[in-house]
Amino acid sequence: MTLTGAIFCGGQSSRMGRDKASLELSGRPMVLWVETAMRAAGIERIYTVGGQTHSGLPSLSDSQPHAGPLSALIDAIEAFGDVFVCPCDVPLISGTLIGRIVAAGRRTEKTVVLAQSQYLQPLIGLYKEASGPMLKAGYEQGARGPKHVLREHEFETMEATDDELQNINTPQELHRAAEKLNSLRS
């Protein structure tokens, strides 16, 4: 399985008030935290998707700007085939979790393997090229996020900690993530 990493960097960042991909956490842009975790899992080809180029990573533009994450996911699958996706605002995701998701994807016949803690995370996971037609059909029927298209029998899940999947959407969440990183370093 040839696998590309796609870091989602689109979106309005309305609660944060500024672009989250370039927002620094402990001195590094959040997009680079996700890139580092992907590389630790063995993913060598990594792109940002949506929005602009960040931190020197190559970028895939949205074919339909502001059309939602499902459109960006479809674009990534069409461009790269099998793809591991993760939003830029999940900087504490681990290479270990990504590696477990990728390994599960190699073992299963299902076309999608997603991260899950308390909640399913449809934008953190492995989407095989074979999932493209299902996702496109859902998009054409009006869905704008993968959670509105996926059915339980079509995907597997991999358990993760709440910290690994913590979205950073507000300045307060950014501060808590920095505190968490500092406690891990101590």
Tab-separated table of N, CA and C in Angstrom, residues 32-186:
chain	number	residue	atom	x	y	z
A	32	LEU	N	3.329	21.293	11.716
A	32	LEU	CA	4.556	20.502	11.811
A	32	LEU	C	4.477	19.423	12.887
A	33	TRP	N	3.665	19.630	13.914
A	33	TRP	CA	3.459	18.576	14.910
A	33	TRP	C	2.796	17.366	14.243
A	34	VAL	N	1.812	17.631	13.409
A	34	VAL	CA	1.114	16.545	12.705
A	34	VAL	C	2.056	15.888	11.698
A	35	GLU	N	2.808	16.700	10.969
A	35	GLU	CA	3.771	16.146	10.005
A	35	GLU	C	4.763	15.218	10.707
A	36	THR	N	5.292	15.633	11.846
A	36	THR	CA	6.261	14.823	12.586
A	36	THR	C	5.662	13.479	12.981
A	37	ALA	N	4.418	13.480	13.437
A	37	ALA	CA	3.756	12.222	13.818
A	37	ALA	C	3.574	11.324	12.598
A	38	MET	N	3.204	11.899	11.466
A	38	MET	CA	3.048	11.097	10.250
A	38	MET	C	4.383	10.486	9.834
A	39	ARG	N	5.441	11.270	9.875
A	39	ARG	CA	6.764	10.755	9.502
A	39	ARG	C	7.211	9.655	10.466
A	40	ALA	N	6.909	9.810	11.757
A	40	ALA	CA	7.262	8.783	12.742
A	40	ALA	C	6.548	7.466	12.438
A	41	ALA	N	5.391	7.550	11.788
A	41	ALA	CA	4.631	6.352	11.413
A	41	ALA	C	5.079	5.791	10.067
A	42	GLY	N	6.064	6.414	9.444
A	42	GLY	CA	6.589	5.908	8.180
A	42	GLY	C	5.981	6.524	6.937
A	43	ILE	N	5.160	7.547	7.096
A	43	ILE	CA	4.573	8.222	5.932
A	43	ILE	C	5.573	9.264	5.456
A	44	GLU	N	6.039	9.105	4.235
A	44	GLU	CA	7.093	9.986	3.731
A	44	GLU	C	6.571	11.109	2.843
A	45	ARG	N	5.492	10.849	2.111
A	45	ARG	CA	4.934	11.855	1.197
A	45	ARG	C	3.771	12.530	1.913
A	46	ILE	N	3.936	13.807	2.260
A	46	ILE	CA	2.938	14.526	3.060
A	46	ILE	C	2.611	15.857	2.390
A	47	TYR	N	1.328	16.128	2.279
A	47	TYR	CA	0.818	17.364	1.680
A	47	TYR	C	-0.120	18.058	2.650
A	48	THR	N	-0.227	19.373	2.513
A	48	THR	CA	-1.315	20.083	3.156
A	48	THR	C	-2.461	20.127	2.142
A	49	VAL	N	-3.672	20.148	2.633
A	49	VAL	CA	-4.854	20.132	1.761
A	49	VAL	C	-5.755	21.289	2.155
A	50	GLY	N	-6.190	22.041	1.154
A	50	GLY	CA	-7.052	23.185	1.402
A	50	GLY	C	-6.238	24.372	1.883
A	51	GLY	N	-6.734	25.514	1.710
A	51	GLY	CA	-6.002	26.682	2.193
A	51	GLY	C	-4.727	26.903	1.407
A	52	GLN	N	-3.675	27.230	2.109
A	52	GLN	CA	-2.414	27.618	1.471
A	52	GLN	C	-1.298	26.656	1.863
A	53	THR	N	-0.154	26.835	1.253
A	53	THR	CA	1.021	26.048	1.597
A	53	THR	C	1.494	26.470	2.982
A	54	HIS	N	1.902	25.491	3.793
A	54	HIS	CA	2.351	25.774	5.153
A	54	HIS	C	3.692	25.120	5.419
A	55	SER	N	4.586	25.873	6.008
A	55	SER	CA	5.866	25.372	6.512
A	55	SER	C	6.661	24.598	5.460
A	56	GLY	N	6.530	25.005	4.212
A	56	GLY	CA	7.313	24.383	3.158
A	56	GLY	C	6.781	23.051	2.660
A	57	LEU	N	5.673	22.574	3.211
A	57	LEU	CA	5.084	21.319	2.729
A	57	LEU	C	4.361	21.572	1.402
A	58	PRO	N	4.409	20.605	0.480
A	58	PRO	CA	3.632	20.784	-0.752
A	58	PRO	C	2.145	20.806	-0.431
A	59	SER	N	1.381	21.454	-1.280
A	59	SER	CA	-0.045	21.647	-1.008
A	59	SER	C	-0.912	21.178	-2.170
A	60	LEU	N	-2.052	20.640	-1.827
A	60	LEU	CA	-3.084	20.293	-2.791
A	60	LEU	C	-4.220	21.288	-2.604
A	61	SER	N	-4.525	22.038	-3.637
A	61	SER	CA	-5.602	23.026	-3.559
A	61	SER	C	-6.957	22.341	-3.616
A	62	ASP	N	-7.942	22.990	-3.019
A	62	ASP	CA	-9.314	22.491	-3.091
A	62	ASP	C	-9.842	22.668	-4.507
A	63	SER	N	-10.465	21.635	-5.047
A	63	SER	CA	-11.098	21.776	-6.359
A	63	SER	C	-12.342	22.645	-6.249
A	64	GLN	N	-12.945	22.651	-5.050
A	64	GLN	CA	-14.131	23.458	-4.794
A	64	GLN	C	-13.936	24.172	-3.450
A	65	PRO	N	-13.296	25.343	-3.455
A	65	PRO	CA	-13.040	26.050	-2.196
A	65	PRO	C	-14.311	26.256	-1.371
A	66	HIS	N	-14.170	26.122	-0.067
A	66	HIS	CA	-15.246	26.324	0.909
A	66	HIS	C	-16.378	25.317	0.768
A	67	ALA	N	-16.080	24.145	0.199
A	67	ALA	CA	-17.108	23.118	0.008
A	67	ALA	C	-17.119	22.084	1.134
A	68	GLY	N	-16.273	22.259	2.132
A	68	GLY	CA	-16.286	21.372	3.285
A	68	GLY	C	-15.242	20.273	3.219
A	69	PRO	N	-15.067	19.581	4.342
A	69	PRO	CA	-14.007	18.579	4.431
A	69	PRO	C	-14.228	17.351	3.547
A	70	LEU	N	-15.445	17.007	3.247
A	70	LEU	CA	-15.678	15.852	2.383
A	70	LEU	C	-15.132	16.113	0.985
A	71	SER	N	-15.328	17.297	0.475
A	71	SER	CA	-14.785	17.654	-0.837
A	71	SER	C	-13.260	17.580	-0.821
A	72	ALA	N	-12.635	18.093	0.233
A	72	ALA	CA	-11.172	18.047	0.349
A	72	ALA	C	-10.680	16.608	0.451
A	73	LEU	N	-11.412	15.767	1.167
A	73	LEU	CA	-11.055	14.352	1.288
A	73	LEU	C	-11.132	13.661	-0.072
A	74	ILE	N	-12.182	13.918	-0.807
A	74	ILE	CA	-12.331	13.341	-2.148
A	74	ILE	C	-11.181	13.802	-3.047
A	75	ASP	N	-10.839	15.096	-2.968
A	75	ASP	CA	-9.704	15.613	-3.745
A	75	ASP	C	-8.425	14.851	-3.411
A	76	ALA	N	-8.178	14.617	-2.118
A	76	ALA	CA	-6.959	13.928	-1.692
A	76	ALA	C	-6.929	12.488	-2.206
A	77	ILE	N	-8.052	11.798	-2.134
A	77	ILE	CA	-8.109	10.413	-2.622
A	77	ILE	C	-7.887	10.379	-4.130
A	78	GLU	N	-8.511	11.308	-4.848
A	78	GLU	CA	-8.333	11.343	-6.300
A	78	GLU	C	-6.893	11.666	-6.684
A	79	ALA	N	-6.227	12.498	-5.900
A	79	ALA	CA	-4.850	12.885	-6.220
A	79	ALA	C	-3.833	11.828	-5.802
A	80	PHE	N	-4.076	11.158	-4.671
A	80	PHE	CA	-3.046	10.313	-4.077
A	80	PHE	C	-3.399	8.839	-3.950
A	81	GLY	N	-4.661	8.473	-4.107
A	81	GLY	CA	-5.061	7.087	-3.835
A	81	GLY	C	-5.239	6.908	-2.338
A	82	ASP	N	-4.616	5.877	-1.764
A	82	ASP	CA	-4.722	5.651	-0.326
A	82	ASP	C	-4.106	6.831	0.412
A	83	VAL	N	-4.811	7.351	1.427
A	83	VAL	CA	-4.358	8.559	2.105
A	83	VAL	C	-4.687	8.495	3.594
A	84	PHE	N	-3.710	8.894	4.417
A	84	PHE	CA	-3.963	9.083	5.839
A	84	PHE	C	-4.243	10.558	6.030
A	85	VAL	N	-5.384	10.894	6.633
A	85	VAL	CA	-5.775	12.289	6.814
A	85	VAL	C	-5.803	12.655	8.285
A	86	CYS	N	-5.475	13.902	8.534
A	86	CYS	CA	-5.535	14.449	9.889
A	86	CYS	C	-5.611	15.964	9.784
A	87	PRO	N	-6.457	16.598	10.584
A	87	PRO	CA	-6.483	18.053	10.577
A	87	PRO	C	-5.213	18.627	11.211
A	88	CYS	N	-4.871	19.846	10.842
A	88	CYS	CA	-3.673	20.494	11.373
A	88	CYS	C	-3.809	20.843	12.845
A	89	ASP	N	-5.032	20.858	13.364
A	89	ASP	CA	-5.253	21.311	14.738
A	89	ASP	C	-5.331	20.168	15.748
A	90	VAL	N	-4.656	19.062	15.438
A	90	VAL	CA	-4.583	17.911	16.351
A	90	VAL	C	-3.093	17.623	16.601
A	91	PRO	N	-2.380	18.566	17.236
A	91	PRO	CA	-0.922	18.464	17.313
A	91	PRO	C	-0.390	17.377	18.241
A	92	LEU	N	-1.216	16.837	19.104
A	92	LEU	CA	-0.733	15.821	20.044
A	92	LEU	C	-0.946	14.394	19.541
A	93	ILE	N	-1.385	14.253	18.299
A	93	ILE	CA	-1.532	12.920	17.724
A	93	ILE	C	-0.156	12.251	17.690
A	94	SER	N	-0.124	10.970	17.935
A	94	SER	CA	1.164	10.273	18.002
A	94	SER	C	1.438	9.461	16.744
A	95	GLY	N	2.711	9.312	16.452
A	95	GLY	CA	3.122	8.431	15.369
A	95	GLY	C	2.712	7.000	15.640
A	96	THR	N	2.673	6.623	16.910
A	96	THR	CA	2.255	5.270	17.283
A	96	THR	C	0.802	5.026	16.881
A	97	LEU	N	-0.085	5.972	17.180
A	97	LEU	CA	-1.490	5.830	16.792
A	97	LEU	C	-1.620	5.767	15.275
A	98	ILE	N	-0.946	6.652	14.576
A	98	ILE	CA	-1.018	6.647	13.116
A	98	ILE	C	-0.529	5.308	12.580
A	99	GLY	N	0.572	4.811	13.124
A	99	GLY	CA	1.103	3.508	12.699
A	99	GLY	C	0.113	2.377	12.929
A	100	ARG	N	-0.603	2.416	14.053
A	100	ARG	CA	-1.612	1.374	14.332
A	100	ARG	C	-2.767	1.454	13.337
A	101	ILE	N	-3.172	2.664	12.984
A	101	ILE	CA	-4.254	2.838	12.011
A	101	ILE	C	-3.812	2.320	10.646
A	102	VAL	N	-2.596	2.662	10.247
A	102	VAL	CA	-2.079	2.209	8.949
A	102	VAL	C	-1.965	0.682	8.925
A	103	ALA	N	-1.462	0.089	9.998
A	103	ALA	CA	-1.351	-1.379	10.063
A	103	ALA	C	-2.727	-2.034	9.988
A	104	ALA	N	-3.702	-1.466	10.663
A	104	ALA	CA	-5.066	-2.013	10.598
A	104	ALA	C	-5.600	-1.910	9.174
A	105	GLY	N	-5.277	-0.832	8.486
A	105	GLY	CA	-5.713	-0.664	7.104
A	105	GLY	C	-5.128	-1.710	6.168
A	106	ARG	N	-3.918	-2.130	6.468
A	106	ARG	CA	-3.289	-3.174	5.648
A	106	ARG	C	-3.930	-4.539	5.887
A	107	ARG	N	-4.456	-4.760	7.083
A	107	ARG	CA	-5.044	-6.058	7.438
A	107	ARG	C	-6.506	-6.199	7.021
A	108	THR	N	-7.227	-5.118	6.941
A	108	THR	CA	-8.672	-5.197	6.748
A	108	THR	C	-9.083	-5.038	5.283
A	109	GLU	N	-10.219	-5.634	4.980
A	109	GLU	CA	-10.822	-5.433	3.658
A	109	GLU	C	-11.637	-4.140	3.616
A	110	LYS	N	-11.969	-3.594	4.793
A	110	LYS	CA	-12.752	-2.360	4.842
A	110	LYS	C	-11.923	-1.223	4.256
A	111	THR	N	-12.621	-0.249	3.710
A	111	THR	CA	-11.923	0.808	2.978
A	111	THR	C	-11.521	1.994	3.844
A	112	VAL	N	-11.942	2.000	5.110
A	112	VAL	CA	-11.648	3.135	5.985
A	112	VAL	C	-11.312	2.610	7.387
A	113	VAL	N	-10.275	3.202	8.012
A	113	VAL	CA	-9.941	2.937	9.412
A	113	VAL	C	-9.807	4.289	10.099
A	114	LEU	N	-10.608	4.504	11.145
A	114	LEU	CA	-10.677	5.811	11.799
A	114	LEU	C	-10.234	5.754	13.256
A	115	ALA	N	-9.747	6.877	13.752
A	115	ALA	CA	-9.420	7.019	15.167
A	115	ALA	C	-10.708	7.248	15.951
A	116	GLN	N	-10.700	6.756	17.189
A	116	GLN	CA	-11.853	6.952	18.060
A	116	GLN	C	-11.381	7.007	19.503
A	117	SER	N	-11.890	7.970	20.253
A	117	SER	CA	-11.741	7.982	21.699
A	117	SER	C	-13.161	7.982	22.232
A	118	GLN	N	-13.585	9.038	22.878
A	118	GLN	CA	-14.994	9.117	23.277
A	118	GLN	C	-15.898	9.220	22.055
A	119	TYR	N	-15.370	9.821	21.019
A	119	TYR	CA	-16.136	10.040	19.799
A	119	TYR	C	-15.355	9.550	18.593
A	120	LEU	N	-16.071	9.166	17.575
A	120	LEU	CA	-15.471	8.804	16.299
A	120	LEU	C	-14.881	10.053	15.664
A	121	GLN	N	-13.704	9.919	15.068
A	121	GLN	CA	-13.021	11.050	14.428
A	121	GLN	C	-12.911	10.778	12.929
A	122	PRO	N	-13.931	11.128	12.150
A	122	PRO	CA	-13.916	10.793	10.723
A	122	PRO	C	-12.894	11.561	9.886
A	123	LEU	N	-12.224	12.557	10.467
A	123	LEU	CA	-11.185	13.268	9.727
A	123	LEU	C	-9.788	12.885	10.210
A	124	ILE	N	-9.697	11.804	11.001
A	124	ILE	CA	-8.405	11.274	11.423
A	124	ILE	C	-8.414	9.789	11.100
A	125	GLY	N	-7.776	9.436	10.002
A	125	GLY	CA	-7.758	8.029	9.655
A	125	GLY	C	-7.255	7.759	8.258
A	126	LEU	N	-7.307	6.499	7.924
A	126	LEU	CA	-6.862	6.001	6.633
A	126	LEU	C	-8.068	5.780	5.730
A	127	TYR	N	-8.044	6.407	4.577
A	127	TYR	CA	-9.070	6.211	3.561
A	127	TYR	C	-8.398	5.563	2.361
A	128	LYS	N	-8.832	4.362	2.033
A	128	LYS	CA	-8.296	3.691	0.854
A	128	LYS	C	-8.951	4.269	-0.398
A	129	GLU	N	-8.249	4.130	-1.494
A	129	GLU	CA	-8.762	4.641	-2.765
A	129	GLU	C	-10.152	4.092	-3.068
A	130	ALA	N	-10.414	2.855	-2.659
A	130	ALA	CA	-11.710	2.217	-2.921
A	130	ALA	C	-12.872	2.915	-2.208
A	131	SER	N	-12.590	3.773	-1.224
A	131	SER	CA	-13.678	4.490	-0.538
A	131	SER	C	-14.158	5.688	-1.357
A	132	GLY	N	-13.424	6.079	-2.376
A	132	GLY	CA	-13.758	7.262	-3.168
A	132	GLY	C	-15.164	7.289	-3.736
A	133	PRO	N	-15.617	6.227	-4.425
A	133	PRO	CA	-16.967	6.275	-4.990
A	133	PRO	C	-18.062	6.466	-3.937
A	134	MET	N	-17.912	5.805	-2.778
A	134	MET	CA	-18.898	5.958	-1.702
A	134	MET	C	-18.916	7.408	-1.210
A	135	LEU	N	-17.749	7.995	-1.024
A	135	LEU	CA	-17.672	9.370	-0.543
A	135	LEU	C	-18.221	10.342	-1.572
A	136	LYS	N	-17.900	10.123	-2.849
A	136	LYS	CA	-18.417	10.981	-3.916
A	136	LYS	C	-19.942	10.927	-3.994
A	137	ALA	N	-20.487	9.715	-3.868
A	137	ALA	CA	-21.950	9.573	-3.908
A	137	ALA	C	-22.593	10.362	-2.777
A	138	GLY	N	-22.013	10.291	-1.597
A	138	GLY	CA	-22.541	11.057	-0.461
A	138	GLY	C	-22.439	12.550	-0.692
A	139	TYR	N	-21.327	12.993	-1.265
A	139	TYR	CA	-21.153	14.412	-1.549
A	139	TYR	C	-22.198	14.882	-2.562
A	140	GLU	N	-22.405	14.079	-3.600
A	140	GLU	CA	-23.387	14.444	-4.622
A	140	GLU	C	-24.810	14.483	-4.074
A	141	GLN	N	-25.039	13.779	-2.961
A	141	GLN	CA	-26.353	13.798	-2.315
A	141	GLN	C	-26.464	14.905	-1.263
A	142	GLY	N	-25.411	15.726	-1.140
A	142	GLY	CA	-25.476	16.887	-0.264
A	142	GLY	C	-24.648	16.827	1.008
A	143	ALA	N	-24.011	15.708	1.310
A	143	ALA	CA	-23.179	15.620	2.515
A	143	ALA	C	-21.943	16.498	2.332
A	144	ARG	N	-21.486	17.108	3.415
A	144	ARG	CA	-20.282	17.934	3.353
A	144	ARG	C	-19.184	17.437	4.291
A	145	GLY	N	-19.494	16.456	5.120
A	145	GLY	CA	-18.498	15.834	5.988
A	145	GLY	C	-18.593	14.326	5.885
A	146	PRO	N	-17.479	13.608	6.068
A	146	PRO	CA	-17.518	12.145	5.935
A	146	PRO	C	-18.405	11.464	6.963
A	147	LYS	N	-18.616	12.063	8.118
A	147	LYS	CA	-19.461	11.424	9.130
A	147	LYS	C	-20.895	11.252	8.645
A	148	HIS	N	-21.312	12.042	7.670
A	148	HIS	CA	-22.666	11.941	7.134
A	148	HIS	C	-22.784	10.880	6.040
A	149	VAL	N	-21.648	10.305	5.649
A	149	VAL	CA	-21.622	9.332	4.561
A	149	VAL	C	-21.298	7.927	5.071
A	150	LEU	N	-20.387	7.833	6.016
A	150	LEU	CA	-19.901	6.528	6.481
A	150	LEU	C	-20.943	5.774	7.294
A	151	ARG	N	-21.007	4.481	7.067
A	151	ARG	CA	-21.877	3.581	7.837
A	151	ARG	C	-20.982	2.624	8.621
A	152	GLU	N	-21.405	2.215	9.802
A	152	GLU	CA	-20.560	1.412	10.698
A	152	GLU	C	-19.948	0.184	10.046
A	153	HIS	N	-20.653	-0.481	9.177
A	153	HIS	CA	-20.114	-1.695	8.559
A	153	HIS	C	-19.026	-1.403	7.520
A	154	GLU	N	-18.800	-0.113	7.201
A	154	GLU	CA	-17.844	0.255	6.162
A	154	GLU	C	-16.466	0.638	6.699
A	155	PHE	N	-16.328	0.744	8.026
A	155	PHE	CA	-15.040	1.171	8.573
A	155	PHE	C	-14.703	0.425	9.859
A	156	GLU	N	-13.424	0.426	10.169
A	156	GLU	CA	-12.924	-0.068	11.453
A	156	GLU	C	-12.473	1.127	12.262
A	157	THR	N	-12.313	0.928	13.564
A	157	THR	CA	-11.811	1.998	14.408
A	157	THR	C	-10.581	1.534	15.171
A	158	MET	N	-9.785	2.491	15.560
A	158	MET	CA	-8.609	2.253	16.377
A	158	MET	C	-8.729	3.185	17.582
A	159	GLU	N	-8.675	2.590	18.778
A	159	GLU	CA	-8.816	3.385	19.998
A	159	GLU	C	-7.633	4.328	20.182
A	160	ALA	N	-7.936	5.525	20.650
A	160	ALA	CA	-6.932	6.556	20.901
A	160	ALA	C	-7.264	7.245	22.214
A	161	THR	N	-6.305	7.962	22.756
A	161	THR	CA	-6.573	8.738	23.968
A	161	THR	C	-7.224	10.063	23.584
A	162	ASP	N	-7.928	10.642	24.540
A	162	ASP	CA	-8.526	11.957	24.302
A	162	ASP	C	-7.452	12.993	23.985
A	163	ASP	N	-6.289	12.901	24.656
A	163	ASP	CA	-5.211	13.862	24.398
A	163	ASP	C	-4.724	13.786	22.956
A	164	GLU	N	-4.562	12.565	22.429
A	164	GLU	CA	-4.072	12.407	21.053
A	164	GLU	C	-5.011	13.040	20.035
A	165	LEU	N	-6.287	13.069	20.351
A	165	LEU	CA	-7.287	13.542	19.396
A	165	LEU	C	-7.829	14.922	19.742
A	166	GLN	N	-7.202	15.597	20.683
A	166	GLN	CA	-7.660	16.915	21.124
A	166	GLN	C	-7.527	17.944	20.004
A	167	ASN	N	-8.668	18.469	19.564
A	167	ASN	CA	-8.656	19.566	18.590
A	167	ASN	C	-8.347	20.862	19.319
A	168	ILE	N	-7.523	21.688	18.718
A	168	ILE	CA	-7.185	22.993	19.271
A	168	ILE	C	-7.981	24.029	18.487
A	169	ASN	N	-9.059	24.505	19.105
A	169	ASN	CA	-9.943	25.445	18.419
A	169	ASN	C	-9.984	26.831	19.040
A	170	THR	N	-9.491	26.952	20.281
A	170	THR	CA	-9.556	28.230	20.986
A	170	THR	C	-8.199	28.529	21.625
A	171	PRO	N	-7.952	29.791	21.967
A	171	PRO	CA	-6.701	30.108	22.682
A	171	PRO	C	-6.565	29.317	23.991
A	172	GLN	N	-7.663	29.077	24.681
A	172	GLN	CA	-7.614	28.321	25.931
A	172	GLN	C	-7.167	26.878	25.674
A	173	GLU	N	-7.662	26.249	24.616
A	173	GLU	CA	-7.246	24.889	24.277
A	173	GLU	C	-5.775	24.847	23.872
A	174	LEU	N	-5.297	25.884	23.209
A	174	LEU	CA	-3.888	25.969	22.856
A	174	LEU	C	-3.033	26.036	24.124
A	175	HIS	N	-3.468	26.829	25.081
A	175	HIS	CA	-2.742	26.946	26.345
A	175	HIS	C	-2.707	25.603	27.081
A	176	ARG	N	-3.827	24.900	27.120
A	176	ARG	CA	-3.875	23.575	27.782
A	176	ARG	C	-2.971	22.567	27.068
A	177	ALA	N	-2.912	22.625	25.753
A	177	ALA	CA	-2.038	21.714	25.007
A	177	ALA	C	-0.574	22.001	25.318
A	178	ALA	N	-0.221	23.285	25.438
A	178	ALA	CA	1.160	23.647	25.793
A	178	ALA	C	1.489	23.131	27.186
A	179	GLU	N	0.550	23.250	28.102
A	179	GLU	CA	0.768	22.716	29.456
A	179	GLU	C	0.948	21.200	29.421
A	180	LYS	N	0.155	20.523	28.615
A	180	LYS	CA	0.259	19.071	28.493
A	180	LYS	C	1.633	18.684	27.945
A	181	LEU	N	2.092	19.371	26.920
A	181	LEU	CA	3.416	19.103	26.362
A	181	LEU	C	4.517	19.317	27.402
A	182	ASN	N	4.399	20.393	28.157
A	182	ASN	CA	5.400	20.665	29.192
A	182	ASN	C	5.418	19.581	30.256
A	183	SER	N	4.242	19.076	30.623
A	183	SER	CA	4.205	18.003	31.638
A	183	SER	C	4.781	16.700	31.097
A	184	LEU	N	4.627	16.443	29.804
A	184	LEU	CA	5.191	15.250	29.209
A	184	LEU	C	6.715	15.320	29.123
A	185	ARG	N	7.234	16.524	28.969
A	185	ARG	CA	8.684	16.715	28.869
A	185	ARG	C	9.370	16.634	30.225
A	186	SER	N	8.612	16.872	31.296
A	186	SER	CA	9.200	16.870	32.642
A	186	SER	C	9.479	15.485	33.165
